[in-house]
mmCIF file of C-alpha atoms in Angstrom:
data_model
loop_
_atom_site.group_PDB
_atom_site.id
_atom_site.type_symbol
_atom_site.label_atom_id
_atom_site.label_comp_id
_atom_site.label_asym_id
_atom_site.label_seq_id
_atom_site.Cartn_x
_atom_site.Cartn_y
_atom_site.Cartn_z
ATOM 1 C CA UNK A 1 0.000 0.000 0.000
ATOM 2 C CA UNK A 2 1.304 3.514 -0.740
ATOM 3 C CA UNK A 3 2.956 5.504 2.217
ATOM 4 C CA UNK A 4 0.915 8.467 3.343
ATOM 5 C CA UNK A 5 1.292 11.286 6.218
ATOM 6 C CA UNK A 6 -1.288 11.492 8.333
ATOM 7 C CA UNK A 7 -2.536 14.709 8.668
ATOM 8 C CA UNK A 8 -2.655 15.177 12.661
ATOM 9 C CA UNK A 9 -3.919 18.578 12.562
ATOM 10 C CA UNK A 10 -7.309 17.827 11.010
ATOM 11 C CA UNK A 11 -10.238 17.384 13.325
ATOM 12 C CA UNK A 12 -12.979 14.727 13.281
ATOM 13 C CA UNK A 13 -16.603 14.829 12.926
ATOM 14 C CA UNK A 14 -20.138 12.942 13.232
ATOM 15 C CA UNK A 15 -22.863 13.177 10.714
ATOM 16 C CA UNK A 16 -26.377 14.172 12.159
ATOM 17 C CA UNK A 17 -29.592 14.724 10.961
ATOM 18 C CA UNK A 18 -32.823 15.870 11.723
ATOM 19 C CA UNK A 19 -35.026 13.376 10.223
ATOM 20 C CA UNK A 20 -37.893 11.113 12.405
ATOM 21 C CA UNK A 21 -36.230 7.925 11.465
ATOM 22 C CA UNK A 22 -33.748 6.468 14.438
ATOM 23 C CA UNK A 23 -32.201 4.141 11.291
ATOM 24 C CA UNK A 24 -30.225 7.368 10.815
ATOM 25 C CA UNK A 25 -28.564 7.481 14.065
ATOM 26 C CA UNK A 26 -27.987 3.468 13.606
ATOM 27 C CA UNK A 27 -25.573 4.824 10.396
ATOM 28 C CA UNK A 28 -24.084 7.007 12.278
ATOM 29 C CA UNK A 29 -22.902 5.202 14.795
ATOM 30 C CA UNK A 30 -21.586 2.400 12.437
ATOM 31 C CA UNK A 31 -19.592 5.459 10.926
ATOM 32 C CA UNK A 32 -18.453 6.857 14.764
ATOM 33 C CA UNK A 33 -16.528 3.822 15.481
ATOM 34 C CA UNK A 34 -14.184 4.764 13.338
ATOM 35 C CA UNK A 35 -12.995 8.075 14.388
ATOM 36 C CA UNK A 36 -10.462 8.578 17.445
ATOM 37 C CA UNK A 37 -12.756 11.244 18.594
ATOM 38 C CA UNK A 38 -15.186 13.775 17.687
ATOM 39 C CA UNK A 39 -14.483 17.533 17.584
ATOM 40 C CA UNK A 40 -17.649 18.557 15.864
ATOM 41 C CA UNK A 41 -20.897 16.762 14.924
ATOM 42 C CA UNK A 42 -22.138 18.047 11.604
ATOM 43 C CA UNK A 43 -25.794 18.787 10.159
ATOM 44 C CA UNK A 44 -25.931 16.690 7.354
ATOM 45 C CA UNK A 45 -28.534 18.544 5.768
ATOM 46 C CA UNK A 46 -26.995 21.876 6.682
ATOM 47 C CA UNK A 47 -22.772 21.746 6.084
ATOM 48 C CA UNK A 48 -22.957 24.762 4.435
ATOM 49 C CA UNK A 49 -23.449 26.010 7.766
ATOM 50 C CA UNK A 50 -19.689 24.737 8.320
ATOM 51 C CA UNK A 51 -17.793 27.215 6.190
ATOM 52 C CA UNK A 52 -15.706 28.915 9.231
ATOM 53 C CA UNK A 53 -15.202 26.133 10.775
ATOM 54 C CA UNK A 54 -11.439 24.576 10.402
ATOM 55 C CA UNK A 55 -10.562 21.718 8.259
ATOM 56 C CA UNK A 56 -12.886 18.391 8.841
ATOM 57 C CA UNK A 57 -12.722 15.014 8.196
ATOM 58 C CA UNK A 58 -15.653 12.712 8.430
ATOM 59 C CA UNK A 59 -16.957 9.903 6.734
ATOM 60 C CA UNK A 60 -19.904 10.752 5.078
ATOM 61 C CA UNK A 61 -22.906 7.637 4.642
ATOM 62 C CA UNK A 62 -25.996 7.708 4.511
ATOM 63 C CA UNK A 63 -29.053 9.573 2.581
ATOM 64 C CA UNK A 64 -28.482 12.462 0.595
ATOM 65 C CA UNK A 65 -30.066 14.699 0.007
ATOM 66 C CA UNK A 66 -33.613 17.149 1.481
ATOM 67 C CA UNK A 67 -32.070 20.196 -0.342
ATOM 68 C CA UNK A 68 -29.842 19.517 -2.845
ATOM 69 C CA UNK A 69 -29.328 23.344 -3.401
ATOM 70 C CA UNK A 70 -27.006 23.360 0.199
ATOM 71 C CA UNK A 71 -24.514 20.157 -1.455
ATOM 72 C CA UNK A 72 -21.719 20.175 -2.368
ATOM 73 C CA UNK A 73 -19.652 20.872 1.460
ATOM 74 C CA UNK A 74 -17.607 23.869 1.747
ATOM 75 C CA UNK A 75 -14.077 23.088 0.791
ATOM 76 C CA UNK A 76 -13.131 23.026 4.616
ATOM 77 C CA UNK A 77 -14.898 19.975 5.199
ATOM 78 C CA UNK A 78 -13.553 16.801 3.782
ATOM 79 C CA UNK A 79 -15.782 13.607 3.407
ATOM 80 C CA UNK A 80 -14.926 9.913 2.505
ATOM 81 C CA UNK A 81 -18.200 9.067 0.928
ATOM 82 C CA UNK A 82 -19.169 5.447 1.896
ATOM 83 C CA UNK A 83 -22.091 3.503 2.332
ATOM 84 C CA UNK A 84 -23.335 6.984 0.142
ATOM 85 C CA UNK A 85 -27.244 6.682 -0.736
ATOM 86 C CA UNK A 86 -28.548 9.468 -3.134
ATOM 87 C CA UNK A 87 -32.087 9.856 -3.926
ATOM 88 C CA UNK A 88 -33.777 9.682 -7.113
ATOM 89 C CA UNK A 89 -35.207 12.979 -6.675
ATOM 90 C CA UNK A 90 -32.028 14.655 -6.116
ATOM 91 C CA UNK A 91 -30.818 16.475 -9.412
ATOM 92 C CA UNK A 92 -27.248 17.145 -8.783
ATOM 93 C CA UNK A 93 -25.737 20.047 -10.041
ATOM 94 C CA UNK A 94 -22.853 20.853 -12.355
ATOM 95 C CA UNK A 95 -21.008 22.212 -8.714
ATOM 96 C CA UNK A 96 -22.126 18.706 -6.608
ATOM 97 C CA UNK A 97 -20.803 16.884 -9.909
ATOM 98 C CA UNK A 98 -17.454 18.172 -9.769
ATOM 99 C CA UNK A 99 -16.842 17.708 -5.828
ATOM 100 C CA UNK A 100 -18.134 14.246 -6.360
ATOM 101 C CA UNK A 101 -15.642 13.241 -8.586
ATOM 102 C CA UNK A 102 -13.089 15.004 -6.986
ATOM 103 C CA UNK A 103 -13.786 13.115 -4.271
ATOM 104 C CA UNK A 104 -13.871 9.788 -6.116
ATOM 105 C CA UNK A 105 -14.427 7.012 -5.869
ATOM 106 C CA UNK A 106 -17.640 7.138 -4.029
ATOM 107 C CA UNK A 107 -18.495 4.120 -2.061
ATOM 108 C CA UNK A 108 -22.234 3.515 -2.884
ATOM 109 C CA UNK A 109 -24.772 1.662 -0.453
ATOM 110 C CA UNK A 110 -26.836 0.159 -3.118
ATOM 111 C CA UNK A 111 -26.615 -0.669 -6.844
ATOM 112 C CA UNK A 112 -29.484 2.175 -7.138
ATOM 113 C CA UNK A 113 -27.015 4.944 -5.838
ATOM 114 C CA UNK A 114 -23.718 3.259 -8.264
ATOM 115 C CA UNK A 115 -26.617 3.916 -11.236
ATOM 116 C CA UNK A 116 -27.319 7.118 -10.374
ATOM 117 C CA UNK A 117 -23.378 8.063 -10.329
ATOM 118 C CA UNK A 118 -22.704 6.088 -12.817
ATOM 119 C CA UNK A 119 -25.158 8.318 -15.013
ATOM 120 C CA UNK A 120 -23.484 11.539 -13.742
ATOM 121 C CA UNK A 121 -19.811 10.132 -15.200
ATOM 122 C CA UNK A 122 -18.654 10.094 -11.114
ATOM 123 C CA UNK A 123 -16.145 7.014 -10.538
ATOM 124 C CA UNK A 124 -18.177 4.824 -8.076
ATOM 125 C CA UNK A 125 -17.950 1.223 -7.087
ATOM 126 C CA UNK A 126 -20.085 -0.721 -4.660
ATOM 127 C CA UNK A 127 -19.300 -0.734 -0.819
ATOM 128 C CA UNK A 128 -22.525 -1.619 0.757
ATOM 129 C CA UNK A 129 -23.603 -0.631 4.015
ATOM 130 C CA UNK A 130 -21.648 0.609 7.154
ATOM 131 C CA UNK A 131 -24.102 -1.055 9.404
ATOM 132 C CA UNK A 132 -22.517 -4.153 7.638
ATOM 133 C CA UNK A 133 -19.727 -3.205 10.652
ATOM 134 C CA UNK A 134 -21.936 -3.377 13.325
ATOM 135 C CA UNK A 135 -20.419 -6.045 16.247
ATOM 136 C CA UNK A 136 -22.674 -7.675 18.892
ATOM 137 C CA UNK A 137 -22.117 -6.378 22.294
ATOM 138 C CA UNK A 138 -22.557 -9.005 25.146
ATOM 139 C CA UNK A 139 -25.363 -10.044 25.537
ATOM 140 C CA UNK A 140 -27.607 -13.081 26.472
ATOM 141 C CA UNK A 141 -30.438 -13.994 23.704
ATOM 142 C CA UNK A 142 -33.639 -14.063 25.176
ATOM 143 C CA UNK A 143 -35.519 -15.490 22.743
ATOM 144 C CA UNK A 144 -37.585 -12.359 22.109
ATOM 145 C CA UNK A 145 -39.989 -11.733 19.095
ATOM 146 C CA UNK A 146 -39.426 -8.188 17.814
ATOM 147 C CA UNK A 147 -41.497 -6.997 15.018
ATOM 148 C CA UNK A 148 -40.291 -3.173 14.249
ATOM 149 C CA UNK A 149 -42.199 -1.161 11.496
ATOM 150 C CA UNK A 150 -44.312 -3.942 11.012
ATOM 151 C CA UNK A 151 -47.648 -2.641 9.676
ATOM 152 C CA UNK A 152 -51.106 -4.096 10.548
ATOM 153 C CA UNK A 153 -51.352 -5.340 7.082
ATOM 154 C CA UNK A 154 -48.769 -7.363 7.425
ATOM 155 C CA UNK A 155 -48.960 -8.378 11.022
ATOM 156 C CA UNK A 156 -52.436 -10.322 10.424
ATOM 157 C CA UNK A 157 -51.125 -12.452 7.502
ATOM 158 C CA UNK A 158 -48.443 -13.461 9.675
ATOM 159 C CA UNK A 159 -48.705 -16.646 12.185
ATOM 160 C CA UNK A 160 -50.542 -15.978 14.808
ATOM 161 C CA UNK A 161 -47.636 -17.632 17.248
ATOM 162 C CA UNK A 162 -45.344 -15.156 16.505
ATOM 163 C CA UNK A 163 -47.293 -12.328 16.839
ATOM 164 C CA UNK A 164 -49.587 -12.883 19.766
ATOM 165 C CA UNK A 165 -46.054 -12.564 22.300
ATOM 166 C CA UNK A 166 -43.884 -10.352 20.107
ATOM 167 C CA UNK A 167 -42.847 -7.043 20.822
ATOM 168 C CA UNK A 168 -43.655 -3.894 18.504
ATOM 169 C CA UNK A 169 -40.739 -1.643 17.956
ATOM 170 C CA UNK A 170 -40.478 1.349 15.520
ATOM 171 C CA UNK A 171 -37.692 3.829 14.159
ATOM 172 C CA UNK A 172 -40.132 6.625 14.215
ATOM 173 C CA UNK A 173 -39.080 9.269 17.067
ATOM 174 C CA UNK A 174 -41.022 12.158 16.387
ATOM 175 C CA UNK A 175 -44.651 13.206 14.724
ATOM 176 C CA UNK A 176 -45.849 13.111 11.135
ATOM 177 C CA UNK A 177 -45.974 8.912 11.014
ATOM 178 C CA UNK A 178 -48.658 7.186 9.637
ATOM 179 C CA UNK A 179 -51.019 5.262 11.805
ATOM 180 C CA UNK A 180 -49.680 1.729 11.405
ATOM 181 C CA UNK A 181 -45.690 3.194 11.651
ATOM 182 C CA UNK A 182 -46.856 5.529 15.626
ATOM 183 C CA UNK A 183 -46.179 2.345 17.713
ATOM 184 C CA UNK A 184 -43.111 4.125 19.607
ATOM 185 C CA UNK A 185 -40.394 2.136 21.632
ATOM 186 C CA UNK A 186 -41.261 1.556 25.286
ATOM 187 C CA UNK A 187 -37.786 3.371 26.544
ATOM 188 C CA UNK A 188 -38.971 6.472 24.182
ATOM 189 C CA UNK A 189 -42.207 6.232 25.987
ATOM 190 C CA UNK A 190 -40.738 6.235 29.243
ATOM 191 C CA UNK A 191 -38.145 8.333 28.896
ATOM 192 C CA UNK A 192 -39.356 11.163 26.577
ATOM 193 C CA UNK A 193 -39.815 14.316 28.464
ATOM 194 C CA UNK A 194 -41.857 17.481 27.692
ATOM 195 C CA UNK A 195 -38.933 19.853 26.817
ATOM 196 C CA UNK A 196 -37.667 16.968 24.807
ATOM 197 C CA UNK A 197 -41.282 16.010 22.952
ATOM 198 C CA UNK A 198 -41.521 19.847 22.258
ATOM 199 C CA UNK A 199 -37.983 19.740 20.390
ATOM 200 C CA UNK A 200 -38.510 16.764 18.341
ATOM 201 C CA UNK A 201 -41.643 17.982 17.269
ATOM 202 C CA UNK A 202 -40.994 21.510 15.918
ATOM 203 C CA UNK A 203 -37.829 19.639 14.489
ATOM 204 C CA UNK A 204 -40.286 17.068 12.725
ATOM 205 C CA UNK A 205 -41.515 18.100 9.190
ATOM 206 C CA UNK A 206 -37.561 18.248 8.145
ATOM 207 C CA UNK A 207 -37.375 21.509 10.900
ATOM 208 C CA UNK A 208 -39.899 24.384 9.919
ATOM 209 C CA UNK A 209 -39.218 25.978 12.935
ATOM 210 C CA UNK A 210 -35.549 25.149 13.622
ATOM 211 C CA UNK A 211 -34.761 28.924 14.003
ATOM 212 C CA UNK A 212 -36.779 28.493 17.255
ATOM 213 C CA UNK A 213 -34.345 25.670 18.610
ATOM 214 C CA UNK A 214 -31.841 26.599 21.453
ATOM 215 C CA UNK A 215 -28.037 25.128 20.674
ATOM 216 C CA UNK A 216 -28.322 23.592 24.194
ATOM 217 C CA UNK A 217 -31.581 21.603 23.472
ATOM 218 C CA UNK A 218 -30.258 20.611 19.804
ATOM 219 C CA UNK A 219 -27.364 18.886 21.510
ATOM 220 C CA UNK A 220 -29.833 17.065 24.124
ATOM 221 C CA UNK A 221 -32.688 15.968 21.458
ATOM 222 C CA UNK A 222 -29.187 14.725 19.460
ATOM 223 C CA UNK A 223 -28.052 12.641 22.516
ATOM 224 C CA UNK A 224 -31.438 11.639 23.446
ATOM 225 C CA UNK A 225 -31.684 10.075 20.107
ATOM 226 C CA UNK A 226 -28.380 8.393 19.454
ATOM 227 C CA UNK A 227 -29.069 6.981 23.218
ATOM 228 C CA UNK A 228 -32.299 5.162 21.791
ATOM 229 C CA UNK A 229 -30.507 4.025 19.049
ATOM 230 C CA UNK A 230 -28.008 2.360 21.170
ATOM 231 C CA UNK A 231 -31.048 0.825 22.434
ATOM 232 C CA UNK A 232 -32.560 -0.384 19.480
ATOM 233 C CA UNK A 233 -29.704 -2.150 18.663
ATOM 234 C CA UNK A 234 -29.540 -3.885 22.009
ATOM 235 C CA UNK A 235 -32.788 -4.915 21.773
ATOM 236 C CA UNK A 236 -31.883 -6.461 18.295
ATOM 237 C CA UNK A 237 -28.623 -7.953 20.015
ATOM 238 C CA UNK A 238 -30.707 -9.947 22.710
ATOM 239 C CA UNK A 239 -33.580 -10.612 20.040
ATOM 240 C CA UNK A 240 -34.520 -14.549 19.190
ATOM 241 C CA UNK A 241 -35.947 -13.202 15.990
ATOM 242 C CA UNK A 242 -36.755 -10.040 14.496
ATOM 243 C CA UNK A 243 -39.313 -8.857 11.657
ATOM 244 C CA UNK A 244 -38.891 -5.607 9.692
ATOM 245 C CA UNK A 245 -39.628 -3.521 7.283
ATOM 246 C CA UNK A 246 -36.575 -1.346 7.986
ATOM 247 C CA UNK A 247 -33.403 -1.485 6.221
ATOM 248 C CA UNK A 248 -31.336 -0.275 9.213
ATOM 249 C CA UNK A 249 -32.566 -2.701 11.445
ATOM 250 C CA UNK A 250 -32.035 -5.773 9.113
ATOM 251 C CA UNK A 251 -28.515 -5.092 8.494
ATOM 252 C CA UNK A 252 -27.470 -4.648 11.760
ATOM 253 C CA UNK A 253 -29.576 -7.818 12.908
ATOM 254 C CA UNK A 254 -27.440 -9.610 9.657
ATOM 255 C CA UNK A 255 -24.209 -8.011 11.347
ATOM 256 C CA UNK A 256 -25.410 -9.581 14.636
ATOM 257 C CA UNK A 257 -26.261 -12.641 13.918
ATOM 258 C CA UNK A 258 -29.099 -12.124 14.789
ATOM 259 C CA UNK A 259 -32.172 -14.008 13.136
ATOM 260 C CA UNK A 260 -34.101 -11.497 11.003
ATOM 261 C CA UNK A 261 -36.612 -11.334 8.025
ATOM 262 C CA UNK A 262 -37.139 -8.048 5.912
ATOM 263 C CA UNK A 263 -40.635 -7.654 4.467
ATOM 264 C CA UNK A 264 -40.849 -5.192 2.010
ATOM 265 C CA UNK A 265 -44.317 -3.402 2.545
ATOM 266 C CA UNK A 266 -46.270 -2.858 -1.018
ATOM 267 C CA UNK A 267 -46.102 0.966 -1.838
ATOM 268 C CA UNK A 268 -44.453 2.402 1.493
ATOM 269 C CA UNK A 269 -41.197 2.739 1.093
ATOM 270 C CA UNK A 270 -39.429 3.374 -2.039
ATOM 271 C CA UNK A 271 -38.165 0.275 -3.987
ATOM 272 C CA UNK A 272 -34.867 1.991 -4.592
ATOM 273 C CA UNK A 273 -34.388 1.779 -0.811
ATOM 274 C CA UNK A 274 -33.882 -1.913 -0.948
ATOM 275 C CA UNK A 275 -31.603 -1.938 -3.829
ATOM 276 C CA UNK A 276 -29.277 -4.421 -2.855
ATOM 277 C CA UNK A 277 -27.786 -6.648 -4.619
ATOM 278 C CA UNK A 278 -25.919 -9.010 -2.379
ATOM 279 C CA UNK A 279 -26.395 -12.855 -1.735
ATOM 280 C CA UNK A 280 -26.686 -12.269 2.223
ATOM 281 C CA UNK A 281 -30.340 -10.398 1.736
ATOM 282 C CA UNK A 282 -33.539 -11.575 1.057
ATOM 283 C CA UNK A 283 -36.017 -9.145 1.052
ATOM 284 C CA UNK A 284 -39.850 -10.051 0.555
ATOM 285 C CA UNK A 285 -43.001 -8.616 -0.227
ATOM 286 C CA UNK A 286 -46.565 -8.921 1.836
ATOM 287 C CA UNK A 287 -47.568 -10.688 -1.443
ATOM 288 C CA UNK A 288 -44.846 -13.914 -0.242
ATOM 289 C CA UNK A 289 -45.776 -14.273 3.216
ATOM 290 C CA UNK A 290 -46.824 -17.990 3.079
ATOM 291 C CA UNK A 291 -43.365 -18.551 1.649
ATOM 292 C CA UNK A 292 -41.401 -17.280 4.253
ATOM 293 C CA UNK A 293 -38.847 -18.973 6.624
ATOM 294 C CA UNK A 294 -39.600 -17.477 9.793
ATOM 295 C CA UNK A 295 -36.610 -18.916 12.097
ATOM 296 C CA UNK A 296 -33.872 -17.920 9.183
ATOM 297 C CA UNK A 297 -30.056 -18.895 9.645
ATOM 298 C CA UNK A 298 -28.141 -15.998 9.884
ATOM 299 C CA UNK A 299 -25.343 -15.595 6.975
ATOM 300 C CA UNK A 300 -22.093 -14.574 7.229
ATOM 301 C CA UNK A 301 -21.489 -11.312 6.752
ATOM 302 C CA UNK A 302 -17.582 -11.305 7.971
ATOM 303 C CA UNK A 303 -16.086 -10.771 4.214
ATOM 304 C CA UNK A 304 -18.462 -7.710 3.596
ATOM 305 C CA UNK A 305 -17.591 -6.323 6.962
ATOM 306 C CA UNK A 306 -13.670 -6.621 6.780
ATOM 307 C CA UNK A 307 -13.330 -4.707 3.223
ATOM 308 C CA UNK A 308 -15.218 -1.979 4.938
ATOM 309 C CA UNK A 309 -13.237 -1.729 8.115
ATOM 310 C CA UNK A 310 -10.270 -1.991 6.394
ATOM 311 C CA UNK A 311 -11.376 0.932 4.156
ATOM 312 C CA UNK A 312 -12.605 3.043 6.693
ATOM 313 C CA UNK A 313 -9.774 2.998 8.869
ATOM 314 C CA UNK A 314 -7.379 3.459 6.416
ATOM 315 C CA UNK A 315 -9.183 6.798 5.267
ATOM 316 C CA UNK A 316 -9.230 7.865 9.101
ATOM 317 C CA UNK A 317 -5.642 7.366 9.181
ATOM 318 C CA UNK A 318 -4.899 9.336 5.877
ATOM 319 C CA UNK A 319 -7.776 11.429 6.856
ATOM 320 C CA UNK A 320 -8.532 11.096 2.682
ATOM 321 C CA UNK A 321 -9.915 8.521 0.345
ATOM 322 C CA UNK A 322 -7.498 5.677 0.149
ATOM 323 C CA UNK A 323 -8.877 4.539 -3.337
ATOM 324 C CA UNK A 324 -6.729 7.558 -4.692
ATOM 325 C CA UNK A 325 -3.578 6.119 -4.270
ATOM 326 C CA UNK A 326 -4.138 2.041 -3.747
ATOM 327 C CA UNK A 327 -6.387 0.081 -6.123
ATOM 328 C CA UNK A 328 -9.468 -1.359 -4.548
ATOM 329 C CA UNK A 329 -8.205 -4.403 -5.555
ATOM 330 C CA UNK A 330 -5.636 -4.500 -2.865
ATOM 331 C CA UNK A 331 -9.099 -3.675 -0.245
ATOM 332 C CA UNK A 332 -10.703 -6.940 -2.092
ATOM 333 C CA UNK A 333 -7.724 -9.225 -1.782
ATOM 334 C CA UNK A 334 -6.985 -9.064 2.059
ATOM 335 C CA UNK A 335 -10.996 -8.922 3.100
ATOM 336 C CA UNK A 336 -12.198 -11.560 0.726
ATOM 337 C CA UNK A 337 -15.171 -9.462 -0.188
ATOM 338 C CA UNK A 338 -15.356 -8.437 -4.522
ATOM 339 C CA UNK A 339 -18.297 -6.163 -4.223
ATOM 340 C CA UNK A 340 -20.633 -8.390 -5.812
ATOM 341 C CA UNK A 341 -18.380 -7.905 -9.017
ATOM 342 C CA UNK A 342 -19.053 -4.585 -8.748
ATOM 343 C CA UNK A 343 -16.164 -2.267 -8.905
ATOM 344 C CA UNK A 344 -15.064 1.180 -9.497
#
């Protein structure tokens, strides 16, 4: 591998957002991990916002983007894109073009996203999903039934075993869900405070009234939330099986090992969401319920995971995209994982 300086004088940053869906925080912890420490957490909806700040690296995953007008970053901030999902909906401009393939390759979470790049002439290759990283903490399986996001629909074609004792979960955290997707958490229930519920719900509706937000309360709702999501995924940890309609909870049950089956619910979600192609997910529809396996095998997800560690920590420790100087080649060969034959 080629010999670079690290750049010590560079500081580090997380990648929040504002949105009601906790599968957001579950990214960006899968992207924390990686960094020595945090000197700034960053709105990732809002880095224009960063322009006087100093230099920052982060690695930048996720969904992109509400307002495609604010992207590209300001040239202090410097992402590794990975795990990188763009929207169909988001026309980028001539501006976002060139910062994308200045910063290329971009790592894309799905084959939708590589497309989508692809089209734009942006060098892109497949890496999947950070949450591919995720490691089970210590815990004893309890045998639970978990059925998060799960709508009504869905729930009554499913055997009635399984439901009558399971647990309902959601990623919802604020208003503006529909009625089958309002089922909140039991520690959000418990634990959500007025000052808090007041917060999260002028910053629901992708913050109207953000203006009206004190710093001090931004950086509790922000805690609050990555706290639940730390939650979430020790719920899924302890879980004997776990049914979803979330993407962000199936691949960290996958990463796990923790049995899980994604149902893919008819006109909810967009179908570019679940653009995957990898042999490790099998996604189904309410239409295939009699055909599911309900007490699934876990695969092994350990090739997947090791490019993608190996990846990210070698852009933390060049604080840079490592594809620019090493082939990804070299990332395949000593992680075992080809992208699905997908490369830059």
């Amino acid at each position: 591998m080629a010999l670079i300086s690290f750049n010590d004088k560079m500081d580090f940053a997380s990648l929040a957002t504002h949105s009601l869906n906790l599968g957001d925080e579950i990214q960006r912890l899968a992207a924390d991990r990686f960094l020595p420490r945090i000197d700034h957490i960053l709105d990732r909806e809002r880095l224009h916002e960063a322009r006087k700040l100093p230099e920052i690296f982060y690695l930048s995953n996720g969904w992109f983007a509400h307002h495609p007008e604010r992207f590209p970053p300001p040239l202090n901030l410097k992402p590794f894109y990975v795990s990188f999902h763009l929207a169909s909906a988001c026309k980028l401009s001539a501006e976002a073009v060139a910062h994308l393939i200045s910063s290329a390759p971009i790592g894309c979470r799905d084959q939708h996203t590589l497309a989508l790049l692809r089209g734009y002439k942006v060098p892109s290759y497949f890496s999947g999903c950070l949450t591919w990283t995720l490691s089970r903490p210590s815990r004893v399986r309890n045998g639970e039934v978990l059925l998060v996001d799960v709508p009504a629909k869905l729930r009554n074609k499913m055997p009635p075993a399984l439901v009558q004792n399971a647990r309902r979960l959601t990623h919802w955290c604020g208003v503006g869900a529909t009625d089958d997707y309002i089922q909140m958490p039991e520690m959000v229930l418990h634990r959500l405070r007025a000052g808090v519920q007041n917060a999260l719900w002028r910053m629901g509706r992708f913050m109207r009234a953000r203006r009206d937000i004190s710093l001090e309360t931004e950086a509790q709702v922000q805690h609050w939330r990555m706290e639940q999501a730390e939650t979430l995924l020790a719920l899924y940890a302890s879980a004997g099986l776990v049914v979803t309609s979330r993407i962000h909870c199936y691949f960290p049950c996958l990463a796990m090992g923790t049995p899980v089956v994604l149902v893919q619910p008819n006109k909810v979600f967009a179908a570019e969401r679940y653009g995957f192609q990898v042999p490790f997910l099998t996604s189904w529809t309410e239409n295939d319920i009699d055909r599911i396996e309900w007490r699934p095998t876990p695969p092994d997800l350990t090739p997947a995971r090791l490019f993608l560690e190996s990846l990210c920590k070698e852009a933390v420790r060049i604080q840079g995209n490592p594809l620019q100087n090493t082939p990804i080649e070299h990332f395949y060969r000593i992680s075992g994982w080809h992208g699905d034959g997908v490369s830059c």
